[in-house]
Amino acid sequence: MLHLVWSIRTHVISLLVVLATMLAAPAQPAHANAPSVTDVRLGKSGETTRFVLELSGKVEAKAFTLADPHRLIIDLPALDWELASDFVPSGRGLVGSFRYGLFRPGNARVVIDLAGPAAVSRSFVLPPDAATGRNWRIVFDLVATSDAAFRQNAGWPDARPSAPVASAPQPDMPARQPVSNARKVIVIDAGHGGVDPGAIGGRGTREKNVTLAFAKTLGDALRASGKYEVHLTRDTDIFIELRERVAIARRHNADLFISVHADSIERRDVRGASVYTLSETASDAEAARLARKENEADVIAGVDLGGEVDEVRNILIDLAQRETKNLSVRFAQTLIPKIAEVTPVLRNTHRFAGFRVLKAPDVPSVLIEMGFLTNSDDEVSLTSGTWRQKTAKALARGIDAYFAERMAEAAAQ
Ligand SMILES: [Zn+2]
């Protein structure tokens, strides 16, 4: 019936489950023949924290740890996640919090933020149990360990896998059409995705879903005008590294890059949209906080940043980027009044800080925080199709105005 093989190589736990086929597949899975995760549970017993994934089918899982911040990564094949839409992960014991979702095509991932240095003491698979109604379960038991031991074992299981950059989806990747028309190229970047949910609203709204829906609506509005060639960095619920988002804009020789986000903050009365451009020096503490948060997307998804940390600084000292920065600022300033026509905006709406996703040296780039998922009014707006339509149209008017200004300038020269 069940063959369970697991091998433990220092910090690596591989689980291979081969099982019979009597389990009904979920209705209309997003991934053909993929098992579903139907529940995620956390328990604490004495010194042990138990993390359980309940699944409908056969699955192979690999776990490894990463340091700074301390995380446990569980890599799985593509799965459907059939959790309640308002399910919000919370922590317990050694699990500070966790996230789940698609990491790259064919590869789902769970990222657990550890509350302290910890090791997997045991992992095993339990078959379905008719008596309790439980389905297949993968169980990880975590125990506290010393920081030194944790660091010694942390790292990629094998040689570091080729960065997702190589295997990441490359939506719209076919080479840009030969420049046979004068259409401006706009790359719209739906923030977060897959294993990185972004901010989470009071009603469980995920930023990653809000940004994707808005990016699609904006893309449709721009294409409908016939004036633009539009590409999305992602058109599904999948994780993409920040540097890959920048690379997509550059590969398309984009004339504009627009990264779409929604914010969250402790104070629930704060609401409104804001627009950000790149700067080495943040305009205020709030902008610096936001940039730190948005720049953590790769860490959140369990990516090792290696030596990338100083990239923003390195690029900023390049004077060649000054023109791009100027254009980014002017685009932001053109955009804001249009946004303010249809939705509340923050005071000092245009702010700047060191956002990694805005660092293409040759593509004018802005990051738009469309509102706060922590504000109930904004959360209603951000999840409304009507709001998306009118806001996308307002942005399209801003984009039209920006290019009209550029053309007028070019004609005057
Ligand atoms: Zn964001």
Short mmCIF file of C-alpha atoms and ligand atoms in Angstrom, two decimals:
data_model
loop_
_atom_site.label_atom_id
_atom_site.label_comp_id
_atom_site.label_asym_id
_atom_site.label_seq_id
_atom_site.Cartn_x
_atom_site.Cartn_y
_atom_site.Cartn_z
CA MET A 1 0.00 0.00 0.00
CA LEU A 2 2.33 2.64 1.18
CA HIS A 3 6.03 2.84 0.64
CA LEU A 4 7.70 5.53 2.58
CA VAL A 5 11.30 6.36 2.01
CA TRP A 6 13.00 9.22 3.60
CA SER A 7 16.61 10.08 3.63
CA ILE A 8 18.20 12.57 5.91
CA ARG A 9 21.33 14.21 4.64
CA THR A 10 22.35 16.67 7.32
CA HIS A 11 19.60 19.24 6.97
CA VAL A 12 17.76 17.70 4.05
CA ILE A 13 14.67 15.66 4.47
CA SER A 14 13.26 14.01 1.43
CA LEU A 15 9.91 12.40 1.58
CA LEU A 16 8.74 10.13 -1.13
CA VAL A 17 5.25 8.88 -0.91
CA VAL A 18 3.84 6.36 -3.28
CA LEU A 19 0.24 5.64 -2.74
CA ALA A 20 -2.77 3.95 -4.15
CA THR A 21 -5.17 5.73 -6.39
CA MET A 22 -8.44 5.47 -4.58
CA LEU A 23 -8.53 9.13 -3.71
CA ALA A 24 -10.90 11.34 -5.55
CA ALA A 25 -9.29 14.24 -7.33
CA PRO A 26 -10.56 17.68 -6.38
CA ALA A 27 -13.01 19.30 -8.70
CA GLN A 28 -11.31 21.24 -11.46
CA PRO A 29 -7.77 21.43 -10.13
CA ALA A 30 -5.70 24.33 -11.38
CA HIS A 31 -2.82 21.94 -12.05
CA ALA A 32 -3.81 18.85 -13.99
CA ASN A 33 -3.64 15.79 -11.75
CA ALA A 34 -1.98 17.76 -8.96
CA PRO A 35 -2.89 16.84 -5.40
CA SER A 36 -4.47 19.49 -3.23
CA VAL A 37 -3.48 20.81 0.14
CA THR A 38 -6.73 20.75 2.07
CA ASP A 39 -5.53 21.83 5.48
CA VAL A 40 -2.48 23.20 7.27
CA ARG A 41 -2.24 22.66 11.02
CA LEU A 42 0.14 23.65 13.77
CA GLY A 43 0.44 21.98 17.15
CA LYS A 44 2.66 22.22 20.17
CA SER A 45 3.48 19.38 22.50
CA GLY A 46 6.18 19.91 25.10
CA GLU A 47 9.31 21.08 23.30
CA THR A 48 8.05 20.02 19.89
CA THR A 49 6.22 22.16 17.38
CA ARG A 50 4.38 20.09 14.77
CA PHE A 51 3.59 21.38 11.28
CA VAL A 52 1.14 19.31 9.27
CA LEU A 53 0.11 19.57 5.64
CA GLU A 54 -2.97 17.56 4.75
CA LEU A 55 -3.10 16.48 1.11
CA SER A 56 -5.29 14.59 -1.31
CA GLY A 57 -2.56 12.71 -3.15
CA LYS A 58 0.98 11.49 -3.54
CA VAL A 59 3.66 14.04 -2.91
CA GLU A 60 7.40 14.32 -2.62
CA ALA A 61 8.67 16.99 -0.24
CA LYS A 62 12.11 18.40 0.42
CA ALA A 63 12.92 20.56 3.39
CA PHE A 64 15.90 22.75 4.13
CA THR A 65 16.70 25.74 6.27
CA LEU A 66 18.01 29.22 5.45
CA ALA A 67 19.53 31.71 7.87
CA ASP A 68 19.11 35.47 8.32
CA PRO A 69 16.22 35.43 8.76
CA HIS A 70 15.88 31.84 9.97
CA ARG A 71 13.47 29.96 7.74
CA LEU A 72 12.41 26.40 7.04
CA ILE A 73 11.63 25.87 3.36
CA ILE A 74 9.47 22.95 2.23
CA ASP A 75 9.59 22.38 -1.52
CA LEU A 76 6.77 20.44 -3.10
CA PRO A 77 5.52 19.70 -6.60
CA ALA A 78 2.82 21.94 -8.04
CA LEU A 79 -0.22 21.67 -5.81
CA ASP A 80 -3.66 23.12 -5.57
CA TRP A 81 -4.34 25.00 -2.37
CA GLU A 82 -7.88 24.35 -1.30
CA LEU A 83 -7.84 26.34 1.91
CA ALA A 84 -10.65 28.66 2.89
CA SER A 85 -10.29 32.02 1.16
CA ASP A 86 -10.18 33.78 4.54
CA PHE A 87 -7.54 31.39 5.91
CA VAL A 88 -4.71 33.47 7.36
CA PRO A 89 -1.63 31.62 8.58
CA SER A 90 -0.63 32.30 12.16
CA GLY A 91 2.28 31.13 14.25
CA ARG A 92 2.70 28.79 17.17
CA GLY A 93 5.71 27.51 19.08
CA LEU A 94 8.77 27.58 16.85
CA VAL A 95 6.72 28.65 13.85
CA GLY A 96 6.54 32.44 13.77
CA SER A 97 4.42 32.50 10.64
CA PHE A 98 4.33 30.76 7.30
CA ARG A 99 3.40 31.26 3.66
CA TYR A 100 2.58 28.94 0.82
CA GLY A 101 2.08 29.07 -2.91
CA LEU A 102 3.65 28.54 -6.29
CA PHE A 103 7.37 29.28 -6.34
CA ARG A 104 8.06 28.52 -9.96
CA PRO A 105 6.33 26.40 -12.60
CA GLY A 106 5.92 22.89 -11.23
CA ASN A 107 7.21 23.79 -7.79
CA ALA A 108 5.09 24.84 -4.81
CA ARG A 109 6.72 26.00 -1.63
CA VAL A 110 5.98 26.57 2.02
CA VAL A 111 8.19 29.11 3.79
CA ILE A 112 8.12 28.98 7.57
CA ASP A 113 9.54 31.93 9.50
CA LEU A 114 11.10 30.30 12.53
CA ALA A 115 10.61 31.97 15.90
CA GLY A 116 14.18 30.88 16.77
CA PRO A 117 16.87 28.49 15.59
CA ALA A 118 15.21 25.11 15.06
CA ALA A 119 15.77 21.76 13.41
CA VAL A 120 13.45 19.14 11.96
CA SER A 121 13.69 16.31 14.48
CA ARG A 122 11.31 14.03 12.67
CA SER A 123 9.27 14.00 9.51
CA PHE A 124 6.89 11.36 8.35
CA VAL A 125 3.82 10.65 6.29
CA LEU A 126 0.49 9.42 7.54
CA PRO A 127 -1.96 7.67 5.22
CA PRO A 128 -5.67 8.51 5.12
CA ASP A 129 -7.58 7.47 8.22
CA ALA A 130 -11.22 6.60 7.67
CA ALA A 131 -11.97 6.77 11.37
CA THR A 132 -10.97 10.42 11.69
CA GLY A 133 -11.68 11.44 8.10
CA ARG A 134 -8.10 12.61 7.76
CA ASN A 135 -6.47 12.46 4.36
CA TRP A 136 -2.77 12.07 3.55
CA ARG A 137 -0.60 14.09 5.90
CA ILE A 138 3.03 15.18 5.85
CA VAL A 139 4.27 15.95 9.32
CA PHE A 140 7.32 17.97 10.37
CA ASP A 141 8.35 18.06 14.01
CA LEU A 142 10.54 20.98 14.97
CA VAL A 143 12.70 21.34 18.05
CA ALA A 144 14.82 24.26 19.21
CA THR A 145 18.51 24.12 18.45
CA SER A 146 21.49 26.37 19.06
CA ASP A 147 22.08 29.22 16.69
CA ALA A 148 25.50 27.79 15.83
CA ALA A 149 24.04 24.40 14.94
CA PHE A 150 21.32 26.05 12.91
CA ARG A 151 23.80 28.08 10.91
CA GLN A 152 26.00 25.06 10.31
CA ASN A 153 23.15 23.15 8.72
CA ALA A 154 21.43 26.00 6.94
CA GLY A 155 21.76 26.29 3.20
CA TRP A 156 20.58 24.90 -0.05
CA PRO A 157 20.21 21.12 -0.07
CA ASP A 158 22.40 20.57 -3.07
CA ALA A 159 24.41 23.03 -5.01
CA ARG A 160 22.33 26.15 -4.99
CA PRO A 161 19.60 25.58 -7.55
CA SER A 162 19.83 27.68 -10.61
CA ALA A 163 18.16 30.89 -9.69
CA PRO A 164 14.54 31.04 -10.70
CA VAL A 165 15.64 33.72 -13.11
CA ALA A 166 16.63 30.99 -15.52
CA SER A 167 13.52 28.89 -15.17
CA ALA A 168 11.01 31.51 -14.15
CA PRO A 169 8.13 32.02 -16.45
CA GLN A 170 8.86 34.64 -18.96
CA PRO A 171 5.46 35.93 -19.82
CA ASP A 172 5.37 37.53 -23.20
CA MET A 173 9.02 36.68 -23.59
CA PRO A 174 9.12 36.27 -27.38
CA ALA A 175 11.40 38.99 -28.62
CA ARG A 176 9.92 42.39 -28.90
CA GLN A 177 8.45 43.02 -32.30
CA PRO A 178 10.83 44.74 -34.66
CA VAL A 179 10.36 48.45 -34.22
CA SER A 180 7.86 48.68 -37.01
CA ASN A 181 5.52 50.87 -35.09
CA ALA A 182 5.87 53.70 -32.65
CA ARG A 183 3.81 52.13 -29.93
CA LYS A 184 5.28 52.73 -26.51
CA VAL A 185 6.11 49.65 -24.50
CA ILE A 186 4.70 49.45 -20.99
CA VAL A 187 5.55 46.69 -18.53
CA ILE A 188 3.07 46.30 -15.68
CA ASP A 189 4.35 44.48 -12.63
CA ALA A 190 1.82 42.85 -10.33
CA GLY A 191 3.59 42.92 -6.96
CA HIS A 192 4.27 39.70 -5.00
CA GLY A 193 2.72 36.37 -6.07
CA GLY A 194 2.80 32.65 -5.37
CA VAL A 195 4.51 31.90 -2.08
CA ASP A 196 4.79 35.63 -1.35
CA PRO A 197 1.28 36.92 -0.54
CA GLY A 198 2.31 40.51 0.21
CA ALA A 199 0.10 42.41 2.64
CA ILE A 200 -3.00 40.73 4.04
CA GLY A 201 -6.21 42.67 4.66
CA GLY A 202 -8.67 42.51 7.54
CA ARG A 203 -10.95 40.25 5.50
CA GLY A 204 -8.07 38.04 4.39
CA THR A 205 -7.51 39.80 1.05
CA ARG A 206 -4.05 38.99 -0.32
CA GLU A 207 -2.08 41.82 -1.87
CA LYS A 208 -0.81 39.41 -4.55
CA ASN A 209 -4.37 38.85 -5.83
CA VAL A 210 -5.27 42.54 -5.75
CA THR A 211 -2.16 43.48 -7.70
CA LEU A 212 -2.68 40.78 -10.34
CA ALA A 213 -6.32 41.72 -10.91
CA PHE A 214 -5.37 45.38 -11.22
CA ALA A 215 -2.43 44.71 -13.53
CA LYS A 216 -4.71 42.78 -15.88
CA THR A 217 -7.35 45.52 -15.86
CA LEU A 218 -4.76 48.21 -16.51
CA GLY A 219 -3.18 46.11 -19.25
CA ASP A 220 -6.57 45.70 -20.94
CA ALA A 221 -7.30 49.43 -20.69
CA LEU A 222 -3.95 50.33 -22.25
CA ARG A 223 -4.20 47.74 -25.03
CA ALA A 224 -7.72 48.88 -25.87
CA SER A 225 -6.37 52.32 -26.74
CA GLY A 226 -4.23 50.75 -29.48
CA LYS A 227 -1.40 53.05 -28.46
CA TYR A 228 0.68 50.72 -26.36
CA GLU A 229 2.45 47.41 -26.40
CA VAL A 230 1.78 46.01 -22.93
CA HIS A 231 3.50 43.21 -21.05
CA LEU A 232 2.83 41.85 -17.58
CA THR A 233 5.67 40.49 -15.45
CA ARG A 234 3.26 37.79 -14.34
CA ASP A 235 -0.26 36.81 -15.34
CA THR A 236 -0.73 33.99 -12.85
CA ASP A 237 -0.31 33.48 -9.12
CA ILE A 238 3.41 32.75 -9.15
CA PHE A 239 6.47 34.11 -7.37
CA ILE A 240 9.00 36.15 -9.36
CA GLU A 241 12.23 37.52 -7.95
CA LEU A 242 12.57 41.29 -7.82
CA ARG A 243 15.59 41.33 -10.11
CA GLU A 244 13.71 39.21 -12.65
CA ARG A 245 10.91 41.78 -12.70
CA VAL A 246 13.46 44.44 -13.56
CA ALA A 247 15.02 42.16 -16.18
CA ILE A 248 11.64 41.63 -17.86
CA ALA A 249 11.21 45.40 -18.25
CA ARG A 250 14.68 45.71 -19.76
CA ARG A 251 14.25 42.75 -22.12
CA HIS A 252 11.18 44.43 -23.54
CA ASN A 253 12.97 47.77 -23.88
CA ALA A 254 10.14 49.21 -21.87
CA ASP A 255 9.37 52.91 -22.04
CA LEU A 256 7.65 52.68 -18.66
CA PHE A 257 7.64 50.19 -15.81
CA ILE A 258 4.74 50.33 -13.35
CA SER A 259 4.86 48.13 -10.27
CA VAL A 260 1.48 47.77 -8.60
CA HIS A 261 1.12 47.19 -4.85
CA ALA A 262 -1.20 47.64 -1.86
CA ASP A 263 0.15 48.60 1.54
CA SER A 264 -0.60 47.65 5.13
CA ILE A 265 0.07 49.55 8.33
CA GLU A 266 -0.72 49.33 12.03
CA ARG A 267 -2.99 52.37 11.99
CA ARG A 268 -6.17 51.17 10.39
CA ASP A 269 -7.52 54.66 9.72
CA VAL A 270 -4.71 55.39 7.24
CA ARG A 271 -5.88 55.08 3.64
CA GLY A 272 -5.16 56.32 0.16
CA ALA A 273 -2.88 55.76 -2.80
CA SER A 274 0.74 56.90 -3.16
CA VAL A 275 3.37 56.78 -5.88
CA TYR A 276 7.06 56.00 -5.32
CA THR A 277 10.20 56.52 -7.35
CA LEU A 278 13.73 55.34 -6.75
CA SER A 279 16.14 57.25 -4.57
CA GLU A 280 19.15 56.43 -2.49
CA THR A 281 17.79 58.62 0.27
CA ALA A 282 14.24 57.98 1.39
CA SER A 283 11.92 60.99 1.46
CA ASP A 284 10.70 60.10 4.95
CA ALA A 285 10.65 57.30 7.50
CA GLU A 286 7.40 55.92 6.12
CA ALA A 287 8.87 55.57 2.62
CA ALA A 288 11.97 53.92 4.04
CA ARG A 289 9.81 51.47 6.00
CA LEU A 290 7.80 50.66 2.89
CA ALA A 291 10.89 50.09 0.73
CA ARG A 292 12.36 47.77 3.35
CA LYS A 293 9.12 45.82 3.40
CA GLU A 294 8.73 45.58 -0.37
CA ASN A 295 12.40 44.68 -0.80
CA GLU A 296 11.90 41.68 1.47
CA ALA A 297 9.80 39.88 -1.15
CA ASP A 298 12.64 37.53 -2.13
CA VAL A 299 13.48 36.72 1.48
CA ILE A 300 9.83 36.01 2.14
CA ALA A 301 9.76 33.49 -0.69
CA GLY A 302 12.87 31.70 0.56
CA VAL A 303 15.42 33.08 -1.88
CA ASP A 304 19.00 33.65 -0.82
CA LEU A 305 19.99 37.16 -1.79
CA GLY A 306 23.70 36.57 -1.86
CA GLY A 307 25.59 39.76 -2.61
CA GLU A 308 22.75 41.72 -4.09
CA VAL A 309 22.11 44.01 -1.18
CA ASP A 310 24.12 46.95 -2.39
CA GLU A 311 22.80 46.96 -5.92
CA VAL A 312 20.48 49.89 -5.49
CA ARG A 313 23.33 51.99 -4.19
CA ASN A 314 25.68 50.90 -6.96
CA ILE A 315 23.24 51.77 -9.65
CA LEU A 316 22.37 55.09 -8.11
CA ILE A 317 25.90 56.38 -8.30
CA ASP A 318 25.78 55.94 -12.03
CA LEU A 319 25.14 59.35 -13.48
CA ALA A 320 23.75 57.78 -16.61
CA GLN A 321 20.71 56.98 -14.58
CA ARG A 322 19.91 60.59 -13.85
CA GLU A 323 17.75 61.01 -16.93
CA THR A 324 15.78 57.87 -16.05
CA LYS A 325 15.28 59.19 -12.53
CA ASN A 326 14.06 62.52 -13.83
CA LEU A 327 11.60 60.86 -16.18
CA SER A 328 10.38 58.60 -13.37
CA VAL A 329 9.71 61.63 -11.18
CA ARG A 330 7.90 63.46 -13.95
CA PHE A 331 5.79 60.42 -14.70
CA ALA A 332 4.87 60.14 -11.00
CA GLN A 333 3.90 63.81 -10.94
CA THR A 334 1.77 63.46 -14.04
CA LEU A 335 0.09 60.36 -12.69
CA ILE A 336 -0.87 61.56 -9.22
CA PRO A 337 -3.51 64.15 -10.15
CA LYS A 338 -5.19 61.57 -12.38
CA ILE A 339 -5.28 59.04 -9.55
CA ALA A 340 -6.61 61.71 -7.17
CA GLU A 341 -9.59 62.21 -9.49
CA VAL A 342 -10.90 58.73 -8.73
CA THR A 343 -9.58 57.56 -5.36
CA PRO A 344 -8.20 59.02 -2.11
CA VAL A 345 -4.46 59.72 -2.05
CA LEU A 346 -2.04 60.07 0.85
CA ARG A 347 -0.64 63.43 1.84
CA ASN A 348 2.77 63.94 0.18
CA THR A 349 1.60 61.43 -2.37
CA HIS A 350 4.87 61.25 -4.25
CA ARG A 351 7.61 59.74 -2.10
CA PHE A 352 10.90 58.05 -2.85
CA ALA A 353 13.16 55.38 -1.40
CA GLY A 354 15.44 52.50 -2.41
CA PHE A 355 13.00 50.06 -3.97
CA ARG A 356 14.89 47.21 -5.62
CA VAL A 357 12.19 46.67 -8.22
CA LEU A 358 12.65 50.23 -9.53
CA LYS A 359 16.33 49.98 -10.29
CA ALA A 360 16.39 49.46 -14.05
CA PRO A 361 18.95 52.09 -15.08
CA ASP A 362 17.28 52.79 -18.40
CA VAL A 363 13.54 52.33 -17.80
CA PRO A 364 11.53 55.09 -16.09
CA SER A 365 9.86 53.23 -13.23
CA VAL A 366 7.28 53.92 -10.55
CA LEU A 367 5.76 51.85 -7.79
CA ILE A 368 2.13 52.56 -6.99
CA GLU A 369 0.66 51.67 -3.62
CA MET A 370 -3.00 51.75 -4.54
CA GLY A 371 -4.28 51.85 -0.99
CA PHE A 372 -4.10 50.10 2.37
CA LEU A 373 -5.48 46.60 2.83
CA THR A 374 -5.53 47.36 6.55
CA ASN A 375 -8.15 50.07 5.98
CA SER A 376 -11.63 48.64 5.56
CA ASP A 377 -12.73 51.25 3.00
CA ASP A 378 -9.59 50.74 0.93
CA GLU A 379 -9.96 46.96 1.17
CA VAL A 380 -13.47 47.25 -0.28
CA SER A 381 -12.16 49.46 -3.12
CA LEU A 382 -9.17 47.27 -3.88
CA THR A 383 -11.36 44.19 -4.28
CA SER A 384 -14.00 45.95 -6.39
CA GLY A 385 -14.11 45.45 -10.15
CA THR A 386 -15.75 48.87 -10.58
CA TRP A 387 -12.97 50.58 -8.65
CA ARG A 388 -10.34 48.71 -10.68
CA GLN A 389 -11.92 49.86 -13.94
CA LYS A 390 -12.12 53.54 -13.05
CA THR A 391 -8.66 53.59 -11.48
CA ALA A 392 -7.10 51.79 -14.43
CA LYS A 393 -8.69 54.33 -16.76
CA ALA A 394 -7.34 57.18 -14.64
CA LEU A 395 -3.85 55.67 -14.82
CA ALA A 396 -4.22 55.28 -18.58
CA ARG A 397 -5.04 59.01 -18.82
CA GLY A 398 -1.91 59.76 -16.81
CA ILE A 399 0.18 57.57 -19.09
CA ASP A 400 -1.30 59.28 -22.17
CA ALA A 401 -0.48 62.68 -20.67
CA TYR A 402 3.09 61.66 -19.86
CA PHE A 403 3.85 60.49 -23.40
CA ALA A 404 2.07 63.53 -24.88
CA GLU A 405 4.41 65.76 -22.87
CA ARG A 406 7.46 63.79 -24.05
CA MET A 407 6.36 64.12 -27.68
CA ALA A 408 5.76 67.84 -27.32
CA GLU A 409 9.24 68.23 -25.85
CA ALA A 410 10.85 66.18 -28.60
CA ALA A 411 9.05 68.28 -31.23
CA ALA A 412 10.29 71.49 -29.62
CA GLN A 413 13.92 70.44 -29.71
ZN ZN B 1 3.76 45.14 -1.99
#
